[in-house]
CSV table of C-alpha atoms in Angstrom, one decimal:
chain,number,residue,atom,x,y,z
A,1,MET,CA,284.8,-189.8,155.3
A,2,LYS,CA,287.7,-192.3,155.3
A,3,ALA,CA,288.9,-195.2,157.4
A,4,VAL,CA,292.1,-194.6,159.4
A,5,ARG,CA,294.0,-197.6,160.8
A,6,THR,CA,296.5,-197.3,163.7
A,7,PRO,CA,299.7,-199.3,164.1
A,8,GLY,CA,298.1,-201.3,167.0
A,9,GLY,CA,295.4,-202.7,164.7
A,10,TYR,CA,292.6,-200.3,165.7
A,11,SER,CA,290.7,-198.3,163.1
A,12,PHE,CA,288.3,-195.4,163.0
A,13,ARG,CA,286.5,-193.3,160.5
A,14,ALA,CA,287.5,-189.7,160.0
A,15,ASP,CA,285.7,-186.9,158.3
A,16,THR,CA,288.3,-184.8,156.5
A,17,ARG,CA,286.1,-181.7,156.4
A,18,SER,CA,285.2,-182.0,160.1
A,19,LEU,CA,288.9,-182.4,161.0
A,20,VAL,CA,289.8,-179.3,159.0
A,21,VAL,CA,287.0,-177.3,160.7
A,22,VAL,CA,288.2,-178.4,164.2
A,23,VAL,CA,291.8,-177.4,163.5
A,24,ALA,CA,290.7,-174.1,162.0
A,25,LEU,CA,288.4,-173.3,165.0
A,26,LEU,CA,291.1,-174.4,167.5
A,27,ALA,CA,293.6,-172.0,165.7
A,28,ALA,CA,291.0,-169.2,165.8
A,29,ALA,CA,290.3,-169.8,169.5
A,30,LEU,CA,294.0,-169.7,170.3
A,31,THR,CA,294.6,-166.6,168.1
A,32,ALA,CA,291.7,-164.8,169.7
A,33,GLY,CA,293.1,-165.8,173.1
A,34,VAL,CA,296.6,-164.3,172.3
A,35,VAL,CA,295.0,-161.1,171.1
A,36,LEU,CA,292.9,-160.9,174.2
A,37,VAL,CA,295.9,-161.5,176.4
A,38,GLY,CA,297.6,-158.5,174.7
A,39,SER,CA,294.6,-156.2,175.1
A,40,GLY,CA,294.1,-153.9,178.0
A,41,ASP,CA,295.3,-150.6,179.5
A,42,PHE,CA,298.9,-151.8,178.7
A,43,ASP,CA,298.7,-153.2,175.1
A,44,ILE,CA,301.1,-156.0,174.2
A,45,ALA,CA,301.7,-157.0,170.6
A,46,PRO,CA,300.7,-160.6,169.7
A,47,LEU,CA,304.2,-161.6,168.9
A,48,ASP,CA,305.4,-160.3,172.3
A,49,VAL,CA,302.6,-162.2,174.0
A,50,VAL,CA,303.8,-165.4,172.3
A,51,ARG,CA,307.4,-164.7,173.3
A,52,THR,CA,306.4,-164.0,176.9
A,53,LEU,CA,304.4,-167.3,177.0
A,54,PHE,CA,307.5,-169.1,176.0
A,55,GLY,CA,309.6,-167.3,178.7
A,56,SER,CA,311.3,-164.7,176.5
A,57,GLY,CA,309.4,-161.6,177.7
A,58,THR,CA,310.5,-158.7,179.9
A,59,PRO,CA,309.7,-159.0,183.7
A,60,GLN,CA,306.9,-156.5,183.2
A,61,GLN,CA,305.4,-158.4,180.3
A,62,ASP,CA,305.8,-161.7,182.2
A,63,PHE,CA,303.8,-160.3,185.2
A,64,ILE,CA,301.0,-158.8,183.0
A,65,VAL,CA,300.7,-161.8,180.7
A,66,ASN,CA,301.2,-164.8,183.0
A,67,GLU,CA,299.8,-163.5,186.2
A,68,LEU,CA,297.1,-161.0,185.3
A,69,ARG,CA,295.7,-161.9,181.9
A,70,LEU,CA,296.4,-165.5,181.0
A,71,PRO,CA,294.2,-167.1,183.7
A,72,ARG,CA,291.2,-165.0,182.6
A,73,VAL,CA,291.7,-166.0,179.0
A,74,LEU,CA,292.2,-169.7,179.9
A,75,VAL,CA,289.0,-169.6,181.9
A,76,GLY,CA,287.2,-168.0,178.9
A,77,LEU,CA,288.5,-170.8,176.6
A,78,LEU,CA,287.6,-173.6,179.0
A,79,VAL,CA,284.2,-172.2,179.9
A,80,GLY,CA,283.3,-171.6,176.2
A,81,ALA,CA,284.4,-175.1,175.3
A,82,ALA,CA,282.4,-176.6,178.3
A,83,LEU,CA,279.3,-174.7,177.2
A,84,GLY,CA,279.7,-175.7,173.6
A,85,ILE,CA,280.2,-179.4,174.3
A,86,SER,CA,277.3,-179.5,176.8
A,87,GLY,CA,275.1,-177.8,174.3
A,88,ALA,CA,276.0,-180.3,171.6
A,89,VAL,CA,275.3,-183.2,173.9
A,90,PHE,CA,271.9,-181.9,175.0
A,91,GLN,CA,270.8,-180.9,171.4
A,92,SER,CA,271.7,-184.4,170.2
A,93,ILE,CA,269.9,-186.2,173.1
A,94,SER,CA,266.8,-184.1,172.7
A,95,ARG,CA,267.1,-184.1,168.9
A,96,ASN,CA,266.1,-180.4,169.1
A,97,PRO,CA,268.2,-177.3,168.3
A,98,LEU,CA,266.5,-175.6,171.3
A,99,GLY,CA,267.7,-178.3,173.7
A,100,SER,CA,270.3,-176.1,175.2
A,101,PRO,CA,271.3,-176.1,178.9
A,102,ASP,CA,270.4,-172.4,179.3
A,103,ILE,CA,267.0,-173.0,177.7
A,104,ILE,CA,266.0,-176.1,179.6
A,105,GLY,CA,266.8,-174.9,183.1
A,106,PHE,CA,270.3,-176.1,184.0
A,107,GLY,CA,271.9,-172.6,183.9
A,108,GLN,CA,269.1,-171.3,186.0
A,109,GLY,CA,269.6,-174.1,188.5
A,110,SER,CA,273.3,-173.2,188.9
A,111,SER,CA,272.2,-169.5,189.4
A,112,VAL,CA,269.8,-170.5,192.1
A,113,GLY,CA,272.5,-172.5,193.9
A,114,ALA,CA,274.9,-169.6,193.7
A,115,LEU,CA,272.3,-167.1,194.9
A,116,VAL,CA,271.4,-169.2,197.9
A,117,VAL,CA,275.0,-169.2,199.0
A,118,ILE,CA,275.3,-165.4,198.4
A,119,VAL,CA,272.0,-164.3,199.9
A,120,TRP,CA,271.5,-166.7,202.8
A,121,PHE,CA,275.1,-167.5,203.8
A,122,GLY,CA,277.2,-164.7,202.4
A,123,GLY,CA,279.7,-167.2,201.1
A,124,SER,CA,283.1,-166.7,199.6
A,125,ALA,CA,283.8,-166.9,195.8
A,126,THR,CA,284.8,-170.6,196.2
A,127,GLU,CA,281.6,-171.4,198.1
A,128,VAL,CA,279.5,-169.6,195.5
A,129,ALA,CA,281.1,-171.7,192.8
A,130,VAL,CA,280.4,-174.9,194.8
A,131,GLY,CA,276.8,-173.8,195.2
A,132,ALA,CA,276.5,-173.2,191.5
A,133,LEU,CA,277.9,-176.6,190.7
A,134,LEU,CA,275.5,-178.3,193.1
A,135,GLY,CA,272.5,-176.3,191.9
A,136,GLY,CA,273.2,-177.3,188.3
A,137,LEU,CA,273.6,-180.9,189.2
A,138,ALA,CA,270.5,-181.0,191.3
A,139,THR,CA,268.5,-179.4,188.5
A,140,GLY,CA,269.8,-181.9,186.1
A,141,VAL,CA,268.7,-184.8,188.3
A,142,ALA,CA,265.3,-183.3,188.9
A,143,VAL,CA,264.6,-182.6,185.2
A,144,TYR,CA,265.7,-186.1,184.3
A,145,LEU,CA,263.4,-187.7,186.9
A,146,LEU,CA,260.5,-185.5,186.0
A,147,ALA,CA,261.0,-186.3,182.3
A,148,TRP,CA,261.2,-190.0,182.9
A,149,LYS,CA,258.3,-192.2,181.6
A,150,LYS,CA,259.6,-195.5,180.5
A,151,GLY,CA,262.7,-193.7,179.5
A,152,VAL,CA,263.6,-190.0,178.7
A,153,HIS,CA,262.6,-188.7,175.3
A,154,GLY,CA,263.8,-185.6,173.6
A,155,TYR,CA,260.7,-183.4,173.4
A,156,ARG,CA,259.6,-184.4,176.9
A,157,LEU,CA,263.0,-183.4,178.2
A,158,VAL,CA,262.8,-180.0,176.5
A,159,LEU,CA,259.3,-179.3,177.8
A,160,VAL,CA,260.1,-180.3,181.3
A,161,GLY,CA,263.3,-178.3,181.2
A,162,ILE,CA,261.5,-175.1,180.0
A,163,GLY,CA,259.0,-175.4,182.8
A,164,ALA,CA,261.9,-175.9,185.3
A,165,ALA,CA,263.6,-172.8,183.8
A,166,ALA,CA,260.5,-170.7,184.4
A,167,MET,CA,260.2,-171.9,188.1
A,168,LEU,CA,263.9,-171.4,188.7
A,169,THR,CA,263.8,-167.9,187.2
A,170,ALA,CA,261.0,-167.1,189.7
A,171,CYS,CA,263.3,-168.4,192.5
A,172,ILE,CA,266.1,-166.1,191.3
A,173,GLN,CA,263.8,-163.1,191.5
A,174,TYR,CA,262.5,-164.1,194.9
A,175,LEU,CA,266.1,-164.5,196.3
A,176,LEU,CA,267.0,-161.0,194.9
A,177,THR,CA,264.0,-159.4,196.6
A,178,LYS,CA,265.1,-160.9,200.0
A,179,ALA,CA,268.7,-160.0,199.7
A,180,GLN,CA,270.4,-157.1,201.5
A,181,LEU,CA,271.6,-154.3,199.2
A,182,VAL,CA,275.2,-155.4,199.2
A,183,ASP,CA,274.3,-159.1,198.6
A,184,ALA,CA,271.8,-158.1,195.9
A,185,THR,CA,274.5,-156.1,194.1
A,186,ARG,CA,277.0,-158.9,194.3
A,187,ALA,CA,274.3,-161.3,193.1
A,188,MET,CA,273.4,-159.2,190.1
A,189,VAL,CA,277.1,-158.9,189.1
A,190,TRP,CA,277.4,-162.7,189.3
A,191,LEU,CA,274.2,-163.2,187.3
A,192,THR,CA,275.4,-161.0,184.5
A,193,GLY,CA,278.3,-163.4,183.6
A,194,SER,CA,281.8,-162.1,183.6
A,195,LEU,CA,285.4,-163.1,183.3
A,196,ASP,CA,286.7,-160.2,185.4
A,197,GLY,CA,289.0,-161.2,188.3
A,198,ARG,CA,289.3,-164.8,187.2
A,199,ASP,CA,292.6,-166.4,188.2
A,200,TRP,CA,294.4,-169.8,188.4
A,201,GLU,CA,291.9,-171.0,191.2
A,202,GLN,CA,289.3,-171.3,188.5
A,203,VAL,CA,291.6,-172.7,185.8
A,204,TRP,CA,292.8,-175.9,187.6
A,205,PRO,CA,289.3,-177.3,188.5
A,206,LEU,CA,288.1,-176.7,185.0
A,207,LEU,CA,291.1,-178.5,183.5
A,208,ALA,CA,290.7,-181.4,185.9
A,209,LEU,CA,287.0,-181.8,185.0
A,210,PHE,CA,287.8,-181.6,181.3
A,211,ALA,CA,290.5,-184.3,181.7
A,212,VAL,CA,287.8,-186.7,183.2
A,213,LEU,CA,284.7,-185.8,181.3
A,214,LEU,CA,285.9,-185.1,177.7
A,215,PRO,CA,287.2,-188.7,177.2
A,216,VAL,CA,283.9,-190.1,178.5
A,217,ILE,CA,281.8,-187.9,176.1
A,218,LEU,CA,284.1,-188.8,173.2
A,219,ALA,CA,283.9,-192.5,174.0
A,220,TYR,CA,280.1,-192.2,173.7
A,221,GLY,CA,280.2,-190.3,170.5
A,222,ARG,CA,279.1,-193.1,168.3
A,223,PRO,CA,276.2,-194.2,170.5
A,224,LEU,CA,275.2,-190.5,170.7
A,225,ARG,CA,275.1,-190.3,167.0
A,226,MET,CA,272.9,-193.3,166.9
A,227,LEU,CA,270.5,-191.7,169.4
A,228,GLU,CA,269.9,-188.9,166.9
A,229,MET,CA,268.1,-191.4,164.7
A,230,GLY,CA,265.6,-192.2,167.5
A,231,ASP,CA,265.4,-194.7,170.3
A,232,ASP,CA,264.0,-197.5,168.3
A,233,ALA,CA,266.8,-197.3,165.7
A,234,ALA,CA,269.4,-197.0,168.4
A,235,TYR,CA,268.1,-200.1,170.1
A,236,ALA,CA,268.1,-202.0,166.8
A,237,LEU,CA,271.8,-201.0,166.4
A,238,GLY,CA,272.7,-202.4,169.8
A,239,VAL,CA,273.0,-199.1,171.7
A,240,PRO,CA,272.1,-199.2,175.5
A,241,VAL,CA,269.9,-196.2,175.1
A,242,GLN,CA,269.0,-195.2,178.7
A,243,ARG,CA,272.5,-195.9,180.0
A,244,THR,CA,274.0,-193.9,177.2
A,245,ARG,CA,271.6,-191.0,177.8
A,246,THR,CA,272.1,-191.0,181.5
A,247,VAL,CA,275.9,-191.0,181.3
A,248,LEU,CA,276.0,-188.3,178.7
A,249,MET,CA,273.4,-186.1,180.5
A,250,LEU,CA,275.4,-186.4,183.7
A,251,ALA,CA,278.7,-185.4,182.0
A,252,ALA,CA,277.0,-182.5,180.1
A,253,VAL,CA,275.3,-181.2,183.3
A,254,LEU,CA,278.6,-181.3,185.1
A,255,LEU,CA,280.4,-179.4,182.3
A,256,ASN,CA,277.7,-176.8,182.1
A,257,ALA,CA,277.5,-176.3,185.9
A,258,ALA,CA,281.3,-176.1,186.1
A,259,GLY,CA,281.4,-173.4,183.4
A,260,THR,CA,278.6,-171.5,185.1
A,261,ALA,CA,280.4,-171.8,188.5
A,262,ALA,CA,283.6,-170.4,187.0
A,263,ALA,CA,282.2,-167.4,185.1
A,264,GLY,CA,278.5,-167.0,186.0
A,265,PRO,CA,275.6,-167.8,183.6
A,266,ILE,CA,277.1,-167.0,180.1
A,267,SER,CA,273.9,-167.1,178.0
A,268,PHE,CA,273.4,-168.6,174.5
A,269,VAL,CA,277.0,-170.0,173.9
A,270,ALA,CA,275.6,-173.5,174.5
A,271,LEU,CA,272.8,-172.8,172.1
A,272,THR,CA,274.7,-171.3,169.2
A,273,ALA,CA,278.1,-173.1,169.2
A,274,PRO,CA,276.8,-176.6,168.3
A,275,GLN,CA,274.6,-175.2,165.5
A,276,LEU,CA,277.3,-173.0,164.0
A,277,ALA,CA,279.8,-176.0,164.2
A,278,ARG,CA,277.3,-178.3,162.5
A,279,ARG,CA,276.8,-175.7,159.7
A,280,LEU,CA,280.6,-175.6,159.2
A,281,THR,CA,281.3,-179.3,159.3
A,282,LYS,CA,278.1,-180.3,157.4
A,283,ALA,CA,278.3,-183.5,159.3
A,284,THR,CA,275.7,-185.5,161.2
A,285,GLY,CA,276.2,-186.3,164.8
A,286,PRO,CA,277.0,-184.1,167.8
A,287,ASN,CA,280.3,-182.6,166.5
A,288,ILE,CA,281.7,-182.6,170.0
A,289,LEU,CA,285.2,-181.3,169.3
A,290,ALA,CA,284.0,-178.7,166.7
A,291,SER,CA,281.3,-177.5,169.2
A,292,GLY,CA,283.9,-177.1,172.0
A,293,CYS,CA,286.3,-175.2,169.8
A,294,MET,CA,283.4,-173.0,168.5
A,295,GLY,CA,282.3,-172.3,172.0
A,296,ALA,CA,285.8,-171.3,173.1
A,297,THR,CA,286.2,-169.0,170.0
A,298,LEU,CA,282.8,-167.3,170.6
A,299,LEU,CA,283.4,-166.6,174.3
A,300,VAL,CA,286.9,-165.1,174.0
A,301,THR,CA,285.9,-163.1,170.9
A,302,ALA,CA,282.9,-161.8,172.8
A,303,ASP,CA,285.1,-160.9,175.8
A,304,TRP,CA,287.5,-159.0,173.5
A,305,ALA,CA,284.5,-157.2,172.0
A,306,SER,CA,283.1,-156.3,175.5
A,307,GLN,CA,286.5,-154.7,176.4
A,308,ARG,CA,287.4,-152.9,173.1
A,309,LEU,CA,284.2,-151.9,171.3
A,310,PHE,CA,282.4,-149.9,173.9
A,311,GLY,CA,285.0,-147.3,174.9
A,312,GLU,CA,285.5,-146.8,178.7
A,313,SER,CA,282.1,-148.5,179.4
A,314,LYS,CA,283.4,-152.0,179.3
A,315,LEU,CA,280.6,-154.6,179.4
A,316,PRO,CA,280.5,-158.0,181.1
A,317,VAL,CA,280.9,-160.7,178.5
A,318,GLY,CA,277.5,-162.1,179.4
A,319,VAL,CA,275.8,-159.0,178.1
A,320,VAL,CA,277.5,-159.4,174.7
A,321,THR,CA,276.7,-163.1,174.3
A,322,GLY,CA,273.1,-162.4,175.5
A,323,VAL,CA,272.5,-159.7,172.8
A,324,VAL,CA,274.1,-161.8,170.0
A,325,GLY,CA,272.5,-165.0,171.2
A,326,GLY,CA,269.1,-163.5,171.5
A,327,LEU,CA,269.2,-162.4,167.9
A,328,TYR,CA,270.4,-165.9,166.9
A,329,LEU,CA,267.5,-167.5,168.9
A,330,LEU,CA,265.0,-165.4,167.0
A,331,TRP,CA,266.5,-166.4,163.7
A,332,LEU,CA,266.5,-170.0,164.8
A,333,LEU,CA,262.9,-169.9,165.8
A,334,VAL,CA,261.8,-168.3,162.5
A,335,THR,CA,263.9,-170.9,160.5
A,336,GLU,CA,262.4,-173.9,162.5
A,337,ARG,CA,258.9,-172.5,162.0
A,338,LYS,CA,259.4,-172.1,158.3
A,339,ALA,CA,260.7,-175.7,158.1
A,340,GLY,CA,257.5,-176.9,160.0
A,341,ARG,CA,259.4,-178.3,162.9
A,342,ILE,CA,257.8,-176.1,165.5
């Protein structure tokens, strides 16, 4: 950790190891993205993909790269980063490695919102995305209010969220039983979580949301780090605890809901990315940038695996992240139990 002073007289502290990890993860995410863009029925070498991105490819390569595959990969990178950052925020707020949006109900809330639009209104893809966004936001507000008792504390938030997740899962099953066959099939495809068919219509809203929310979360990085020491310690250090928690929860809920709206409920990325990032940086605090880069890397790598490792039976990316994330969750539970924390 060293102090860095800018020409304008501002200064901040930088962790060299964390910076190296962020750069390495960003490079890994971009490399995986280039490889994924080149993968498909018509393979394109990574160097040719890079040339095409800079405008030096053939007309055929330009169409395949820039129109067909690049939007899908950008959605994967942005959704993975959104899930990783939202997971890091919630795990820091709850001071619990299980405090992930897909564990404490926010992913299920987005799913209920999307299924209501599909089953009851037969909405378009855009309307389904809006429904998922509103469902996730409504769930976040409800969990926050139910967990409030002279403030919102970490374990209470996790417990209320797990209860909300159980009820919302029941709602999902109910909606599926009431759906017509075509709508039920469409709903099941959406619930699996996939990047198939994603285009520029999903990219631009995600970019706009990132441009607004990421600076807000980074600006609250220091208070969030103080919250990990407990509310009393944060109050003593001058942190407005409830305002900080409210702003960060709102930003994290919006990121998670936007990612779910764009690609469906991609499970376990929000749970695993912050923990893996923390193990690499070995730094305290939420590791916002490292978690975002790790989430992006995990999702595009899982998408590549879903397309290339199962022959002609290509799997939705949500299936791959679910299998890997489930194994990680079991390992995390065993580790926490041995440490006496659960």
